[in-house]
Amino acid sequence: MNEAAIAALYRARSEDAIRETEENYGEACRRLALRLLQNEEDAEEVLNDAYLALWNSFEREEPKHLKAYLFKTVRYLACDKLKKRAAGKRAAPPIPLEELAEILPAPDTAEQQVDAQELAGALDRFLKGESERNRYVFLRRYFHCDSVGEIAAALGTSEPAVSVMLNRVKKKMKEYLRKEGFSV
Amino acid sequence: MNPLFEAMSHVDDALIAEAEAPPKKQKRVYWISVAVSAATAAAVAGLLVMNAKRTPEIPLSPHNGIVSTQTDPTVTESTAAPTDIIDAPETEASSGSSVPVLTTVIPTTAPTTSPSTVPTTSPTTLPSTVPTAEPSSAAPTEPPATVPTSAPTTAEPTVPTVSPTASQTAVPSSEPTSEPASELLNSVAPTAVSDSPTAVNIITGPTTEPNTVDEPTSEPNTVTDPTTEPNIVTDPVFYIEFADFGEYRYELQEDVRVTPEMVGDALGFAMDGRQVFACRTDGNLILVRTGAEFLAYG
């Protein structure tokens, strides 16, 4: 079932919408949650919360891209859970975090806190100015948390080539954020 | 938590959706390269076509090879054996040119003449033994010793062979009919045999018309002596099909009907595109191919 049909089920408030969502996107969402949380129970909990958030979203405003919205919800909920984990004990961060710290380090003080929405806007603008290939590599690596090998396989290229692309994009992004006024 | 990592969760949905599938590998088409390649290919093809259709206009020169033979309609591949070819390098006396030229002399014999009595034509005697110089020597009763072809005036009246008189009257050597022919006549000296025709397929003309009397031409000496020269003065006609000289085989693009009046005329083109001329050196009709080699003879 395609995305439009699933969205139609959500609009009809049919419970089949959740089942179809699980059948079509459940595995990808679970993989993303597991990569971020590295815990199956947490991942399953995040996934269920994401389905519920998607169900409720159709009451307010129908998302344009159902699958992308679901991924973003899973990621947001996973990051939120990571934050809660970090507050209690120091958990091992997801792999891409260290790489992203090269671009924009985590703030040490409250004054250095960066508005996530503002940063997301700058990130959107930067990525839209990049090539489709660069966008794909960057988002697969830092949004979906794919490994370099997986990205290389998907693109049909070598891992070093993907690493070079990532480094170039990160370097450009760092320069872009600096120009945007972010303390990099 | 890295703020950038968190901000990733707020990226535009369209960008996330786009990253679901890997982008298709872009195949850049450089139209300029394509256009240049196409133009180059077209130019090369055009040149090839032009070369195939172009006629090589190589002027006749003394260095061009000439075949000098006596005309004999019965000459076939078997009779025109390479053993008849005489290699005699020397210079042309009449033309005054000392440039040695590679020529091939293929004397042929008339059917009535026995091989033992027919001397092979020496290249040295070719210019001097033109029958036109001495019409009396070309009489049937006493054929010139230096002229290998015997005029079958009495023996074979039904066979329209090239008699010295006929060829003489048709194209007098003293009066060159055309520029290419005169150039060849004056300049080419059969000095050495460079190549030997292994097979020359010459189909004679109207052999079944024995007593056809040629209509009187403008030249009064068409028939010198009616008593000794029967009224079989017919123009030798040859249909040149091909001439095979060693490893080369030349074929005219069309069957060519060659007559003595055609001396100097361009007969056509060989298969390799070279032009073929009719020429004469010692009163005999030959075919000269532009370039270095002869093509055929008659």
Tab-separated table of N, CA and C in Angstrom, chain B residues 162-275:
chain	number	residue	atom	x	y	z
B	162	VAL	N	44.008	-6.271	-86.656
B	162	VAL	CA	44.568	-4.940	-86.829
B	162	VAL	C	45.738	-5.042	-87.778
B	163	SER	N	45.499	-4.628	-88.910
B	163	SER	CA	46.586	-4.614	-89.868
B	163	SER	C	47.369	-3.329	-89.711
B	164	PRO	N	48.604	-3.399	-90.016
B	164	PRO	CA	49.396	-2.176	-89.895
B	164	PRO	C	48.836	-1.060	-90.736
B	165	THR	N	48.328	-1.409	-91.862
B	165	THR	CA	47.788	-0.356	-92.703
B	165	THR	C	46.573	0.271	-92.065
B	166	ALA	N	45.760	-0.586	-91.535
B	166	ALA	CA	44.550	-0.054	-90.938
B	166	ALA	C	44.872	0.838	-89.757
B	167	SER	N	45.709	0.335	-88.965
B	167	SER	CA	46.037	1.159	-87.808
B	167	SER	C	46.782	2.409	-88.222
B	168	GLN	N	47.544	2.234	-89.300
B	168	GLN	CA	48.287	3.406	-89.754
B	168	GLN	C	47.332	4.461	-90.282
B	169	THR	N	46.416	4.023	-91.068
B	169	THR	CA	45.501	4.998	-91.652
B	169	THR	C	44.586	5.574	-90.610
B	170	ALA	N	44.270	4.764	-89.683
B	170	ALA	CA	43.358	5.291	-88.672
B	170	ALA	C	44.024	6.378	-87.868
B	171	VAL	N	45.157	6.089	-87.408
B	171	VAL	CA	45.861	7.063	-86.589
B	171	VAL	C	47.289	7.130	-87.075
B	172	PRO	N	47.559	8.022	-87.935
B	172	PRO	CA	48.956	8.120	-88.399
B	172	PRO	C	49.854	8.565	-87.271
B	173	SER	N	50.931	7.890	-87.229
B	173	SER	CA	51.846	8.237	-86.154
B	173	SER	C	52.479	9.591	-86.377
B	174	SER	N	52.549	9.993	-87.622
B	174	SER	CA	53.146	11.305	-87.868
B	174	SER	C	52.207	12.432	-87.507
B	175	GLU	N	50.945	12.111	-87.422
B	175	GLU	CA	49.974	13.130	-87.062
B	175	GLU	C	49.230	12.686	-85.815
B	176	PRO	N	49.752	13.052	-84.752
B	176	PRO	CA	49.063	12.635	-83.507
B	176	PRO	C	47.669	13.222	-83.456
B	177	THR	N	46.775	12.420	-83.087
B	177	THR	CA	45.386	12.856	-83.092
B	177	THR	C	45.019	13.628	-81.840
B	178	SER	N	45.635	13.298	-80.793
B	178	SER	CA	45.264	14.007	-79.568
B	178	SER	C	46.514	14.240	-78.738
B	179	GLU	N	46.370	15.126	-77.816
B	179	GLU	CA	47.511	15.502	-77.004
B	179	GLU	C	48.022	14.357	-76.135
B	180	PRO	N	47.155	13.695	-75.400
B	180	PRO	CA	47.701	12.611	-74.565
B	180	PRO	C	48.380	11.545	-75.381
B	181	ALA	N	47.783	11.250	-76.512
B	181	ALA	CA	48.378	10.207	-77.315
B	181	ALA	C	49.715	10.654	-77.873
B	182	SER	N	49.756	11.887	-78.348
B	182	SER	CA	51.018	12.357	-78.902
B	182	SER	C	52.097	12.416	-77.837
B	183	GLU	N	51.682	12.801	-76.672
B	183	GLU	CA	52.671	12.832	-75.594
B	183	GLU	C	53.212	11.445	-75.312
B	184	LEU	N	52.304	10.544	-75.314
B	184	LEU	CA	52.743	9.186	-75.029
B	184	LEU	C	53.599	8.648	-76.160
B	185	LEU	N	53.181	8.969	-77.357
B	185	LEU	CA	53.933	8.460	-78.488
B	185	LEU	C	55.337	9.014	-78.522
B	186	ASN	N	55.442	10.242	-78.183
B	186	ASN	CA	56.743	10.871	-78.275
B	186	ASN	C	57.631	10.632	-77.074
B	187	SER	N	57.010	10.420	-75.997
B	187	SER	CA	57.820	10.404	-74.790
B	187	SER	C	58.071	9.018	-74.239
B	188	VAL	N	57.150	8.165	-74.444
B	188	VAL	CA	57.289	6.869	-73.795
B	188	VAL	C	58.191	5.980	-74.628
B	189	ALA	N	59.147	5.492	-73.973
B	189	ALA	CA	60.039	4.569	-74.661
B	189	ALA	C	60.029	3.248	-73.940
B	190	PRO	N	59.676	2.252	-74.621
B	190	PRO	CA	59.666	0.940	-73.959
B	190	PRO	C	61.091	0.458	-73.729
B	191	THR	N	61.545	0.656	-72.591
B	191	THR	CA	62.940	0.332	-72.306
B	191	THR	C	63.094	-0.915	-71.473
B	192	ALA	N	62.188	-1.104	-70.595
B	192	ALA	CA	62.364	-2.276	-69.742
B	192	ALA	C	61.008	-2.806	-69.365
B	193	VAL	N	60.983	-4.035	-69.103
B	193	VAL	CA	59.740	-4.668	-68.702
B	193	VAL	C	59.676	-4.663	-67.194
B	194	SER	N	58.686	-4.032	-66.728
B	194	SER	CA	58.548	-3.972	-65.278
B	194	SER	C	57.518	-4.940	-64.755
B	195	ASP	N	56.559	-5.168	-65.542
B	195	ASP	CA	55.492	-6.041	-65.070
B	195	ASP	C	55.004	-6.829	-66.255
B	196	SER	N	54.498	-7.918	-65.962
B	196	SER	CA	54.047	-8.752	-67.057
B	196	SER	C	52.593	-9.082	-66.863
B	197	PRO	N	51.849	-8.858	-67.866
B	197	PRO	CA	50.443	-9.212	-67.745
B	197	PRO	C	50.271	-10.715	-67.790
B	198	THR	N	49.721	-11.198	-66.798
B	198	THR	CA	49.520	-12.636	-66.769
B	198	THR	C	48.259	-13.027	-67.513
B	199	ALA	N	47.348	-12.150	-67.562
B	199	ALA	CA	46.131	-12.487	-68.267
B	199	ALA	C	45.482	-11.215	-68.739
B	200	VAL	N	45.222	-11.176	-69.978
B	200	VAL	CA	44.508	-10.032	-70.540
B	200	VAL	C	43.359	-10.583	-71.341
B	201	ASN	N	42.247	-10.263	-70.918
B	201	ASN	CA	41.072	-10.797	-71.580
B	201	ASN	C	40.559	-9.738	-72.526
B	202	ILE	N	40.834	-9.954	-73.732
B	202	ILE	CA	40.405	-9.007	-74.745
B	202	ILE	C	39.502	-9.735	-75.704
B	203	ILE	N	38.352	-9.255	-75.770
B	203	ILE	CA	37.388	-9.863	-76.680
B	203	ILE	C	37.361	-9.031	-77.931
B	204	THR	N	37.617	-9.662	-78.969
B	204	THR	CA	37.668	-8.912	-80.213
B	204	THR	C	36.278	-8.535	-80.655
B	205	GLY	N	36.310	-7.664	-81.568
B	205	GLY	CA	35.054	-7.097	-82.016
B	205	GLY	C	34.336	-7.966	-83.016
B	206	PRO	N	33.826	-7.377	-83.981
B	206	PRO	CA	32.959	-8.121	-84.910
B	206	PRO	C	33.774	-9.054	-85.796
B	207	THR	N	34.060	-10.183	-85.264
B	207	THR	CA	34.812	-11.158	-86.039
B	207	THR	C	33.952	-11.823	-87.094
B	208	THR	N	32.702	-11.716	-86.939
B	208	THR	CA	31.825	-12.386	-87.903
B	208	THR	C	31.483	-11.495	-89.073
B	209	GLU	N	32.140	-10.402	-89.158
B	209	GLU	CA	31.893	-9.534	-90.300
B	209	GLU	C	33.167	-9.426	-91.126
B	210	PRO	N	33.381	-10.404	-91.906
B	210	PRO	CA	34.680	-10.442	-92.594
B	210	PRO	C	34.799	-9.438	-93.714
B	211	ASN	N	33.817	-9.319	-94.493
B	211	ASN	CA	33.972	-8.531	-95.718
B	211	ASN	C	33.363	-7.144	-95.605
B	212	THR	N	33.275	-6.712	-94.437
B	212	THR	CA	32.724	-5.374	-94.289
B	212	THR	C	33.779	-4.367	-94.694
B	213	VAL	N	33.414	-3.618	-95.636
B	213	VAL	CA	34.334	-2.589	-96.128
B	213	VAL	C	34.039	-1.312	-95.395
B	214	ASP	N	35.038	-0.833	-94.833
B	214	ASP	CA	34.859	0.425	-94.119
B	214	ASP	C	34.519	1.525	-95.076
B	215	GLU	N	33.696	2.337	-94.626
B	215	GLU	CA	33.358	3.462	-95.473
B	215	GLU	C	34.579	4.367	-95.562
B	216	PRO	N	34.719	4.960	-96.700
B	216	PRO	CA	35.932	5.778	-96.890
B	216	PRO	C	35.962	6.913	-95.877
B	217	THR	N	37.053	6.964	-95.255
B	217	THR	CA	37.222	8.009	-94.261
B	217	THR	C	37.806	9.243	-94.918
B	218	SER	N	38.000	10.200	-94.131
B	218	SER	CA	38.546	11.446	-94.654
B	218	SER	C	39.994	11.271	-95.061
B	219	GLU	N	40.621	10.287	-94.528
B	219	GLU	CA	42.005	10.082	-94.878
B	219	GLU	C	42.096	9.222	-96.127
B	220	PRO	N	42.811	9.661	-97.063
B	220	PRO	CA	42.806	8.934	-98.345
B	220	PRO	C	43.538	7.610	-98.277
B	221	ASN	N	44.396	7.423	-97.355
B	221	ASN	CA	45.216	6.215	-97.344
B	221	ASN	C	44.587	5.085	-96.557
B	222	THR	N	43.303	5.082	-96.531
B	222	THR	CA	42.663	4.019	-95.773
B	222	THR	C	42.991	2.669	-96.384
B	223	VAL	N	42.833	2.575	-97.632
B	223	VAL	CA	43.191	1.349	-98.338
B	223	VAL	C	44.215	1.728	-99.394
B	224	THR	N	45.378	1.292	-99.179
B	224	THR	CA	46.457	1.711	-100.072
B	224	THR	C	46.452	0.924	-101.362
B	225	ASP	N	46.372	-0.343	-101.170
B	225	ASP	CA	46.434	-1.175	-102.362
B	225	ASP	C	45.301	-2.176	-102.322
B	226	PRO	N	44.314	-1.953	-103.131
B	226	PRO	CA	43.164	-2.861	-103.082
B	226	PRO	C	43.537	-4.275	-103.494
B	227	THR	N	44.546	-4.389	-104.294
B	227	THR	CA	44.878	-5.730	-104.757
B	227	THR	C	45.541	-6.547	-103.660
B	228	THR	N	46.452	-5.943	-103.033
B	228	THR	CA	47.153	-6.676	-101.980
B	228	THR	C	46.423	-6.603	-100.649
B	229	GLU	N	45.723	-5.562	-100.485
B	229	GLU	CA	45.013	-5.392	-99.214
B	229	GLU	C	43.546	-5.606	-99.462
B	230	PRO	N	43.033	-6.701	-99.072
B	230	PRO	CA	41.612	-6.942	-99.313
B	230	PRO	C	40.747	-5.979	-98.518
B	231	ASN	N	39.536	-5.971	-98.913
B	231	ASN	CA	38.619	-5.017	-98.301
B	231	ASN	C	38.120	-5.515	-96.939
B	232	ILE	N	39.024	-5.710	-96.133
B	232	ILE	CA	38.654	-6.127	-94.770
B	232	ILE	C	39.201	-5.125	-93.776
B	233	VAL	N	39.355	-3.969	-94.247
B	233	VAL	CA	39.933	-2.956	-93.365
B	233	VAL	C	38.869	-2.542	-92.376
B	234	THR	N	38.900	-3.180	-91.340
B	234	THR	CA	37.936	-2.849	-90.282
B	234	THR	C	38.688	-2.351	-89.079
B	235	ASP	N	38.078	-1.476	-88.476
B	235	ASP	CA	38.706	-0.969	-87.260
B	235	ASP	C	38.756	-2.070	-86.211
B	236	PRO	N	39.865	-2.209	-85.646
B	236	PRO	CA	39.930	-3.210	-84.573
B	236	PRO	C	39.101	-2.751	-83.385
B	237	VAL	N	38.365	-3.641	-82.986
B	237	VAL	CA	37.478	-3.331	-81.865
B	237	VAL	C	37.777	-4.299	-80.740
B	238	PHE	N	37.966	-3.771	-79.633
B	238	PHE	CA	38.305	-4.613	-78.491
B	238	PHE	C	37.354	-4.306	-77.353
B	239	TYR	N	36.977	-5.342	-76.802
B	239	TYR	CA	36.189	-5.171	-75.590
B	239	TYR	C	37.081	-5.577	-74.420
B	240	ILE	N	37.446	-4.610	-73.694
B	240	ILE	CA	38.349	-4.874	-72.580
B	240	ILE	C	37.511	-5.223	-71.371
B	241	GLU	N	37.680	-6.385	-70.973
B	241	GLU	CA	36.961	-6.790	-69.762
B	241	GLU	C	37.810	-6.597	-68.525
B	242	PHE	N	38.976	-7.159	-68.600
B	242	PHE	CA	39.849	-6.986	-67.448
B	242	PHE	C	41.269	-7.255	-67.901
B	243	ALA	N	42.157	-6.842	-67.108
B	243	ALA	CA	43.566	-7.130	-67.332
B	243	ALA	C	44.173	-7.491	-65.995
B	244	ASP	N	44.753	-8.603	-65.978
B	244	ASP	CA	45.275	-9.106	-64.710
B	244	ASP	C	46.786	-9.085	-64.780
B	245	PHE	N	47.368	-8.234	-64.025
B	245	PHE	CA	48.813	-8.096	-64.038
B	245	PHE	C	49.346	-8.475	-62.672
B	246	GLY	N	49.779	-9.662	-62.587
B	246	GLY	CA	50.355	-10.090	-61.326
B	246	GLY	C	49.334	-10.047	-60.214
B	247	GLU	N	49.683	-9.322	-59.206
B	247	GLU	CA	48.787	-9.273	-58.065
B	247	GLU	C	47.664	-8.262	-58.252
B	248	TYR	N	47.778	-7.484	-59.301
B	248	TYR	CA	46.747	-6.474	-59.527
B	248	TYR	C	45.793	-6.952	-60.609
B	249	ARG	N	44.615	-6.664	-60.398
B	249	ARG	CA	43.609	-7.010	-61.386
B	249	ARG	C	42.764	-5.760	-61.606
B	250	TYR	N	42.826	-5.334	-62.795
B	250	TYR	CA	42.106	-4.111	-63.122
B	250	TYR	C	40.910	-4.461	-63.980
B	251	GLU	N	39.878	-3.851	-63.637
B	251	GLU	CA	38.674	-4.051	-64.424
B	251	GLU	C	38.094	-2.689	-64.744
B	252	LEU	N	37.770	-2.530	-65.954
B	252	LEU	CA	37.055	-1.311	-66.298
B	252	LEU	C	35.658	-1.408	-65.740
B	253	GLN	N	35.175	-0.264	-65.404
B	253	GLN	CA	33.870	-0.279	-64.786
B	253	GLN	C	32.798	-0.714	-65.767
B	254	GLU	N	33.071	-0.490	-67.007
B	254	GLU	CA	32.131	-0.949	-68.027
B	254	GLU	C	32.952	-1.532	-69.174
B	255	ASP	N	32.323	-2.366	-69.893
B	255	ASP	CA	33.006	-2.892	-71.062
B	255	ASP	C	33.306	-1.748	-72.025
B	256	VAL	N	34.506	-1.723	-72.457
B	256	VAL	CA	34.932	-0.604	-73.288
B	256	VAL	C	35.164	-1.108	-74.703
B	257	ARG	N	34.604	-0.431	-75.598
B	257	ARG	CA	34.818	-0.756	-77.008
B	257	ARG	C	35.885	0.203	-77.522
B	258	VAL	N	36.985	-0.352	-77.869
B	258	VAL	CA	38.137	0.469	-78.208
B	258	VAL	C	38.371	0.394	-79.710
B	259	THR	N	38.519	1.508	-80.277
B	259	THR	CA	38.856	1.594	-81.693
B	259	THR	C	40.071	2.487	-81.837
B	260	PRO	N	40.736	2.376	-82.940
B	260	PRO	CA	41.921	3.224	-83.120
B	260	PRO	C	41.592	4.697	-83.083
B	261	GLU	N	40.386	5.046	-83.452
B	261	GLU	CA	40.033	6.456	-83.392
B	261	GLU	C	39.951	6.985	-81.973
B	262	MET	N	39.970	6.096	-81.083
B	262	MET	CA	39.821	6.514	-79.693
B	262	MET	C	41.152	6.813	-79.029
B	263	VAL	N	42.193	6.822	-79.841
B	263	VAL	CA	43.508	7.085	-79.252
B	263	VAL	C	43.485	8.442	-78.573
B	264	GLY	N	43.939	8.433	-77.393
B	264	GLY	CA	43.951	9.668	-76.620
B	264	GLY	C	42.690	9.892	-75.829
B	265	ASP	N	41.706	9.113	-76.105
B	265	ASP	CA	40.463	9.320	-75.381
B	265	ASP	C	40.512	8.597	-74.046
B	266	ALA	N	39.829	9.190	-73.158
B	266	ALA	CA	39.667	8.522	-71.872
B	266	ALA	C	38.578	7.480	-72.016
B	267	LEU	N	38.934	6.287	-71.765
B	267	LEU	CA	37.999	5.192	-71.979
B	267	LEU	C	37.101	4.945	-70.790
B	268	GLY	N	37.567	5.324	-69.694
B	268	GLY	CA	36.777	5.049	-68.513
B	268	GLY	C	37.679	4.978	-67.312
B	269	PHE	N	37.226	4.292	-66.393
B	269	PHE	CA	37.951	4.208	-65.141
B	269	PHE	C	38.154	2.755	-64.769
B	270	ALA	N	39.303	2.506	-64.253
B	270	ALA	CA	39.552	1.188	-63.711
B	270	ALA	C	38.836	1.076	-62.371
B	271	MET	N	38.868	-0.108	-61.856
B	271	MET	CA	38.140	-0.315	-60.613
B	271	MET	C	38.748	0.453	-59.461
B	272	ASP	N	39.999	0.778	-59.575
B	272	ASP	CA	40.616	1.545	-58.507
B	272	ASP	C	40.429	3.040	-58.706
B	273	GLY	N	39.660	3.419	-59.662
B	273	GLY	CA	39.349	4.821	-59.833
B	273	GLY	C	40.251	5.542	-60.805
B	274	ARG	N	41.286	4.890	-61.250
B	274	ARG	CA	42.190	5.578	-62.165
B	274	ARG	C	41.607	5.587	-63.567
B	275	GLN	N	41.969	6.634	-64.254
B	275	GLN	CA	41.420	6.792	-65.587
B	275	GLN	C	42.246	5.977	-66.583
